[in-house]
Coordinates of C-alpha atoms and ligand atoms in Angstrom, one line a residue:
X220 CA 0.0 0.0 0.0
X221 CA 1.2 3.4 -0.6
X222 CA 2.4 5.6 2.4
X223 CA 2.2 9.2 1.9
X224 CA 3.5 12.2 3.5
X225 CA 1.4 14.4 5.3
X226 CA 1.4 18.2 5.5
X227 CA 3.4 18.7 8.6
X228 CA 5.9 16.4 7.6
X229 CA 6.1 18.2 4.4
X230 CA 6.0 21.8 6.0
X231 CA 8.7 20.4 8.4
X232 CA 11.0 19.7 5.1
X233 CA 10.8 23.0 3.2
X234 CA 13.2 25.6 3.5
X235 CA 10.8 28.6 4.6
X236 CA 10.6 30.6 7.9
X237 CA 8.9 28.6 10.7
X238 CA 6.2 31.3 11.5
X239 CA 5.4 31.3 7.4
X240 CA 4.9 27.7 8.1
X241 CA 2.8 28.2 11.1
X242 CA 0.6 30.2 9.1
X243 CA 0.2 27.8 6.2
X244 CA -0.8 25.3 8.7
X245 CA -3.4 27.7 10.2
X246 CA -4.9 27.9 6.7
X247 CA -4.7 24.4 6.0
X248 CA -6.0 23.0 9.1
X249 CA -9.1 25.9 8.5
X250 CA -9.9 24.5 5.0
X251 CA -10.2 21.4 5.9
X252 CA -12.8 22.3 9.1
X253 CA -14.5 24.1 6.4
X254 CA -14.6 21.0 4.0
X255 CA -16.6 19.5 6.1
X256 CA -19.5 22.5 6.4
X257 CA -19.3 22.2 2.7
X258 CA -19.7 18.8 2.6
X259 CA -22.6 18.8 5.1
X260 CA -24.7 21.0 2.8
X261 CA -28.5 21.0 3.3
X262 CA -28.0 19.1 6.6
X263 CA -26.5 21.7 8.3
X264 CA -28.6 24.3 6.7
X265 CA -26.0 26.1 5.3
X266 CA -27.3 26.4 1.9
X267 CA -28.9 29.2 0.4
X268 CA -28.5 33.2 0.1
X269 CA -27.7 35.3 3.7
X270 CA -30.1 37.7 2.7
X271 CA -26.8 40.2 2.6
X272 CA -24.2 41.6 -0.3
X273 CA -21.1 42.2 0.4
X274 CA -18.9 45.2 -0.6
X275 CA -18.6 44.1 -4.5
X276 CA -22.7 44.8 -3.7
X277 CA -22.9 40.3 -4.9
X278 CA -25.4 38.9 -3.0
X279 CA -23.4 36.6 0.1
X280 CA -24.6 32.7 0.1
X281 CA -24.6 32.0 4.3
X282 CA -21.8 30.1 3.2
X283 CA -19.3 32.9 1.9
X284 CA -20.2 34.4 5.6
X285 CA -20.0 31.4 7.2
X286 CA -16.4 30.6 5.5
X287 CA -15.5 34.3 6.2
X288 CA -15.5 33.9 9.7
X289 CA -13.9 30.5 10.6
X290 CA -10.5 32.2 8.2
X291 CA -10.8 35.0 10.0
X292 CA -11.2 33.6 13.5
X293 CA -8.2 31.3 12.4
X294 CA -6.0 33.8 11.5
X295 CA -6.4 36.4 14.0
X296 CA -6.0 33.8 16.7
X297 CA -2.6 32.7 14.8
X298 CA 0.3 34.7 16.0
X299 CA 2.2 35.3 12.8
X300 CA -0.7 37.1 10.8
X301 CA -0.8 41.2 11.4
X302 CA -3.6 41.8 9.5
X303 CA -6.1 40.2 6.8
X304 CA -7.9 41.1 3.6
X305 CA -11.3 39.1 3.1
X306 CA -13.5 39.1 -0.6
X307 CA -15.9 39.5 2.0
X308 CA -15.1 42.3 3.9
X309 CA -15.0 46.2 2.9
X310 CA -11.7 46.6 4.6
X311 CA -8.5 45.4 5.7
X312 CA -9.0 43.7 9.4
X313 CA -5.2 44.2 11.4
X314 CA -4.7 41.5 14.1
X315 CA -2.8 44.1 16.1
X316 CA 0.3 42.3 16.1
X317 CA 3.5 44.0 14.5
X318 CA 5.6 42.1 11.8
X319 CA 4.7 38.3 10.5
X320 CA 2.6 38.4 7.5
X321 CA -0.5 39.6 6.1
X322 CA -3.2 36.7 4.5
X323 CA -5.9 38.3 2.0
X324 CA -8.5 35.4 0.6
X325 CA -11.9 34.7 -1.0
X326 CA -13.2 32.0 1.4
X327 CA -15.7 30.5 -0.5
X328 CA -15.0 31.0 -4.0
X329 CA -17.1 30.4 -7.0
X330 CA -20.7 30.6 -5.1
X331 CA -23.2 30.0 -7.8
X332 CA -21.7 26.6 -7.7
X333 CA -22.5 26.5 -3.6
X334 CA -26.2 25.3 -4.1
X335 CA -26.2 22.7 -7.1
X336 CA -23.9 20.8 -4.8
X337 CA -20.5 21.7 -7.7
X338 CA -17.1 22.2 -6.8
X339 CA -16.3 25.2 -4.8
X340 CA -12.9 26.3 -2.8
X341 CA -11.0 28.6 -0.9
X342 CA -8.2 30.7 -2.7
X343 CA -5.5 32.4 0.0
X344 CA -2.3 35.0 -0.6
X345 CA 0.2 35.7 2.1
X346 CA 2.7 38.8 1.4
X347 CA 5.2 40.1 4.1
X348 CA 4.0 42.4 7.0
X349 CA 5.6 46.0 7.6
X350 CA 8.3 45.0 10.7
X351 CA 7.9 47.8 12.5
X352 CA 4.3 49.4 12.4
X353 CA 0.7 47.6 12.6
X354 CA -0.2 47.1 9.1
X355 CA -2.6 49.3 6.9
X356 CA -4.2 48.7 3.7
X357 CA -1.1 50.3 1.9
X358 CA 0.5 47.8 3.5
X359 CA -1.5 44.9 1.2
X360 CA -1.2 46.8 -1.7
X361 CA 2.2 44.8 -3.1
X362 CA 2.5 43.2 -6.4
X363 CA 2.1 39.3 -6.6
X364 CA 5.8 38.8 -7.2
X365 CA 5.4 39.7 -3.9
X366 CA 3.9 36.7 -2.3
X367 CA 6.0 34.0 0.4
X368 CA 3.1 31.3 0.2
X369 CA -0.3 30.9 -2.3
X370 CA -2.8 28.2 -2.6
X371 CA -6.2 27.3 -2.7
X372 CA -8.6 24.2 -1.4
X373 CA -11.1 22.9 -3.8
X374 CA -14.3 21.2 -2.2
X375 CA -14.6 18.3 -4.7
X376 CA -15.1 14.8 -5.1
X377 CA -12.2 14.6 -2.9
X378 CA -10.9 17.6 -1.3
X379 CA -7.4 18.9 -1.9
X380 CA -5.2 21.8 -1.2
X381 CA -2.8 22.8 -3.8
X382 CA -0.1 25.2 -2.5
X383 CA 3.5 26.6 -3.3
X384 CA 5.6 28.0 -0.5
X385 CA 9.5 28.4 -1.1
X386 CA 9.5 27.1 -5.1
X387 CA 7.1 24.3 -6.6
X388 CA 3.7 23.4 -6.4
X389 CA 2.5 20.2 -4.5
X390 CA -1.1 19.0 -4.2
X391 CA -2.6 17.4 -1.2
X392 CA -6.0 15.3 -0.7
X393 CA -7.6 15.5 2.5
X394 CA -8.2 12.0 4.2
X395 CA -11.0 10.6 6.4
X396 CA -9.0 11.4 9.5
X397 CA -8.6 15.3 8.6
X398 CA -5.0 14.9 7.4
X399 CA -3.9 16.3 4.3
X400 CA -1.5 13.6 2.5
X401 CA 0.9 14.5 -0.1
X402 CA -0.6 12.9 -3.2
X403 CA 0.5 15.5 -6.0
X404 CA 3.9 16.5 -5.5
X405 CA 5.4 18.5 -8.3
X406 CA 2.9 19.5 -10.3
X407 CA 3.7 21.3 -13.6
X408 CA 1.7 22.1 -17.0
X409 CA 2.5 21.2 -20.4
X410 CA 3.1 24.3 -22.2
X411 CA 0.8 23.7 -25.2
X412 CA -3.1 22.7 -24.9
X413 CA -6.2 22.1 -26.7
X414 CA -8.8 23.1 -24.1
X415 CA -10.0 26.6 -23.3
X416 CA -12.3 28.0 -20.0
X417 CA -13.9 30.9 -21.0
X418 CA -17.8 32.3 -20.2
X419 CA -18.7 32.7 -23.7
X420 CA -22.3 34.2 -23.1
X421 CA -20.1 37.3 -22.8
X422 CA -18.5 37.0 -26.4
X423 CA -20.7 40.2 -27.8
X424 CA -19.5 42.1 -24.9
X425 CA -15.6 41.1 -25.3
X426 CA -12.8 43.7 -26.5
X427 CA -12.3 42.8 -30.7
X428 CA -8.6 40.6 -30.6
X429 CA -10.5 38.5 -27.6
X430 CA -13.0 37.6 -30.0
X431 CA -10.7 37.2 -32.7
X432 CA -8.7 34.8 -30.4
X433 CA -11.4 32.3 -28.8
X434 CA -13.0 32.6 -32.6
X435 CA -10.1 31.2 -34.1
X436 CA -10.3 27.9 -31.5
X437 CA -13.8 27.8 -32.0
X438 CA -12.9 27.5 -35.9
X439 CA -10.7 24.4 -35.2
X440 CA -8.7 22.3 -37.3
X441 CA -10.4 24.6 -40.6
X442 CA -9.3 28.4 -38.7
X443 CA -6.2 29.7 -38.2
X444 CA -4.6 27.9 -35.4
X445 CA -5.2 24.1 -37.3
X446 CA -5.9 22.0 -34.3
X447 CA -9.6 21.2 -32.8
X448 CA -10.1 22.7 -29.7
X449 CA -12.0 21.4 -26.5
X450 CA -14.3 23.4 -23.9
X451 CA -14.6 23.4 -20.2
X452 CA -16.1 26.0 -17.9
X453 CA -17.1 24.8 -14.6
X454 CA -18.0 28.5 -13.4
X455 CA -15.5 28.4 -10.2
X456 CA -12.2 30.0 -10.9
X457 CA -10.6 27.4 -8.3
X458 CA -11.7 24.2 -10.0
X459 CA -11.3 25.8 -13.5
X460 CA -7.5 26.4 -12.5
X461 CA -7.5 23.5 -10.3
X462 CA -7.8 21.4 -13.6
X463 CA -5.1 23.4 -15.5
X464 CA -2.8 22.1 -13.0
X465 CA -4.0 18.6 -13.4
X466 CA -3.7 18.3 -16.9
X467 CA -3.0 21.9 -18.9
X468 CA -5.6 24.8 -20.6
X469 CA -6.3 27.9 -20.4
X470 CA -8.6 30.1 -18.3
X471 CA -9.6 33.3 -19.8
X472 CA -11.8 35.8 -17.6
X473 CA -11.6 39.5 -20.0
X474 CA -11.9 43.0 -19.8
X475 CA -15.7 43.1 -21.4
X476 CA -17.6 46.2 -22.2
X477 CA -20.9 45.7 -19.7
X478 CA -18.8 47.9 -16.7
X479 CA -16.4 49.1 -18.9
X480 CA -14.8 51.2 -15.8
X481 CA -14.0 47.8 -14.2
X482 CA -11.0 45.8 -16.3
X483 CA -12.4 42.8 -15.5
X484 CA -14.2 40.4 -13.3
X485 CA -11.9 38.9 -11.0
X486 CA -10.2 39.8 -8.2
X487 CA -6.5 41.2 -7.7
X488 CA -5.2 40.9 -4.4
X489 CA -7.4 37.1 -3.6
X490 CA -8.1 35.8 -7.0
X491 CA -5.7 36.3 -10.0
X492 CA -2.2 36.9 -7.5
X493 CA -2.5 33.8 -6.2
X494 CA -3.3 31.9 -8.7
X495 CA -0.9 33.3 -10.6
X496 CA 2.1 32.6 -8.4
X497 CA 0.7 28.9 -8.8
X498 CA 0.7 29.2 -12.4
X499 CA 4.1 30.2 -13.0
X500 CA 5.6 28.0 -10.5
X501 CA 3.8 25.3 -12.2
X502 CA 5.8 26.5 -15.4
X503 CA 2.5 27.9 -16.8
X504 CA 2.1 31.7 -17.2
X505 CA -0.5 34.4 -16.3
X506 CA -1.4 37.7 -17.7
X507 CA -4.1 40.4 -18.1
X508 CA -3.9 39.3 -21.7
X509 CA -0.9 40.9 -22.3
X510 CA 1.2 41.9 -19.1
X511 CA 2.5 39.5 -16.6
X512 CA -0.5 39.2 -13.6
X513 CA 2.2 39.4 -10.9
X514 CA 4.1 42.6 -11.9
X515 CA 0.8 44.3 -11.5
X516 CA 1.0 47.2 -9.2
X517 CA -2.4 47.3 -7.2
X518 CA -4.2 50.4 -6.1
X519 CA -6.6 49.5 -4.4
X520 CA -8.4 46.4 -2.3
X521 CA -10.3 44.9 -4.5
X522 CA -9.0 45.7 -7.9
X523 CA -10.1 43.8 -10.6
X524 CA -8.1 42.4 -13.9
X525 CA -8.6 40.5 -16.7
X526 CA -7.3 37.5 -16.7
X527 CA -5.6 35.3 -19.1
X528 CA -3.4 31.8 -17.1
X529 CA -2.6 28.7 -17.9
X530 CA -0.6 26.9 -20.3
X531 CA 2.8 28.7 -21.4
X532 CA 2.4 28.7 -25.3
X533 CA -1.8 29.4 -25.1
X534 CA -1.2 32.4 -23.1
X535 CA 1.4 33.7 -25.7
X536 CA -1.1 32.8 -28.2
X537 CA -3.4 35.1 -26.5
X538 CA -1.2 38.3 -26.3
X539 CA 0.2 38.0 -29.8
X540 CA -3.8 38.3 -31.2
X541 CA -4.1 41.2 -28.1
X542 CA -1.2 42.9 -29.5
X543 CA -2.0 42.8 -33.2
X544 CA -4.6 45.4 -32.9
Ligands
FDP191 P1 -18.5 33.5 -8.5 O1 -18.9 34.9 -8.9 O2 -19.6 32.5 -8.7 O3 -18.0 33.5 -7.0 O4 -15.0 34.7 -8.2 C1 -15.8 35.0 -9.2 C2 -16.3 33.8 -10.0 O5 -17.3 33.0 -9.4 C3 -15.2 32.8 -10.5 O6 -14.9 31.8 -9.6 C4 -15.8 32.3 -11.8 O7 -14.9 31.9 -12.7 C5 -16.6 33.5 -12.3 O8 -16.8 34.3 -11.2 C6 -17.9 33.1 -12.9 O9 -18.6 34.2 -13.2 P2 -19.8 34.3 -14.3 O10 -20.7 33.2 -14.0 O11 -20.4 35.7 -14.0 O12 -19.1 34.3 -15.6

């Protein structure tokens, strides 16, 4: 039978600062806790909307507050974190504590999945705290290339928590006795695909070289890029990536006309850094179409950007049709 390693055996291994570690724990040990809510759905009568929004003004499921909380409870009770960043919450929550690091999140992500019983997860950033003052919200506001530790949970048909610390990026599946075992080390993506994520209900609404781009796979083996292409969209960012990493693609989430003041759908700071680190480290790459994701400067909270991840020659593919014109 095979023996795997589990997470703090693994954590125990890895050349990284033993209060980074501490941390990472803190989030793991929290994701699996809220696996099991997840899990328990209906049961536990967590389904359903909270009858709130939150500061993005999108309605809250009782399970993005719900998930809110038990992160946040973990992490200002972990002695490490000075301050965290919630999709949930309108503003940065300090823990009071000086130094350490600062965690920003989206709990529960992908929540129109929550209540038709599809994968969902949890997607998590940690950057460096200010040493020598409580942190502020300037304080967050650091590029992705920034980041010590990224990862996210995905509440599937097994749960698993895919994370990169000090270089690479291992996968973990949770087992019945709340451990997370070591069952994916070393993931990386092939650099070419045939398989593309994008919400294409929002095609009329989509910049001109985006259309051109997914228009051309749509064409197939007949258009101009002479190979058929495959779809998947399973509506949750995490699971859409979380299959990128398992076997190559690309996710695409663009700028689109409807808000045309917002560049895109997703999240900076909790969403698209994260992820991206993963990406890259996975040998994949991540853009807003056309600039790498984590040289972005942010400027505020909860910034949007376009983005454009996954494997390393389909995300070239996509900024040499943005930057034709
Ligand atoms: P959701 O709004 O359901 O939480 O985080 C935003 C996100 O999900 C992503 O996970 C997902 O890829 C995308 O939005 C889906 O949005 P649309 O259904 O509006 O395209």
């Amino acid at each position: 039978m095979t023996t795997f390693v589990d997470l703090a055996a693994w954590l125990e291994a890895q050349p990284a600062d033993a209060a980074l570690k501490d941390v990472v724990a803190t989030i793991a040990k929290t994701c699996a806790d809220i696996s099991g809510v997840v899990a328990s759905g209906a049961l536990s009568g967590s389904l359903g909307a909270a009858g709130s929004t939150n500061v993005q003004d999108e309605e809250q499921k009782k399970l993005d507050v719900i998930t809110n909380d038990m992160l946040s409870d973990a992490l200002k009770a972990c002695a490490p974190v000075a301050g965290l960043a919630s999709e949930e919450l309108e503003e940065v929550e300090p823990t009071g504590r000086v130094g350490g690091f600062l965690v920003t999140f989206d709990p529960l992500d992908g929540s129109s999945n929550i209540d038709i019983n599809a994968p969902v997860g949890t997607i998590f950033s940690v950057l460096p705290a200010p040493a020598d003052q409580a942190a502020v919200e300037a304080d967050f506001l650091q590029p992705g290339a920034n980041q010590v530790a990224a990862g996210y949970a995905v509440y599937g048909p097994q749960t698993m928590l895919v994370l990169t610390l000090a270089d690479g990026v291992n996968g973990f599946t949770l087992a019945a006795d709340g451990q997370w075992l070591l069952t994916h080390p070393a993931i990386t993506i092939k650099p070419d695909t045939a398989e593309f994520a994008i919400n294409v209900s929002n095609q009329r609404h989509w910049a001109a070289p985006m259309r051109r781009y997914v228009d051309g796979c749509l064409q197939g083996k007949d258009g101009p890029r002479g190979k058929n292409f495959n779809m998947r969209w399973v509506a949750a960012m995490v699971a859409d990536v979380h299959r990128i990493l398992m076997r190559g693609g690309i996710f695409l989430y663009p700028w689109d006309a409807r808000e045309p003041d917002k560049p895109g759908k997703l999240r900076l700071m909790y969403e698209a850094n994260p992820m991206s680190l993963l990406i890259e480290r996975a040998g994949g790459a991540s853009t807003d179409g056309v600039t790498r994701t984590l040289d972005v400067q942010p400027t505020k909270l909860h910034q949007r950007v376009p983005v454009v991840l996954g494997s390393a020659n389909e995300v070239e593919a996509v900024r040499a049709e943005m930057t034709a014109g």
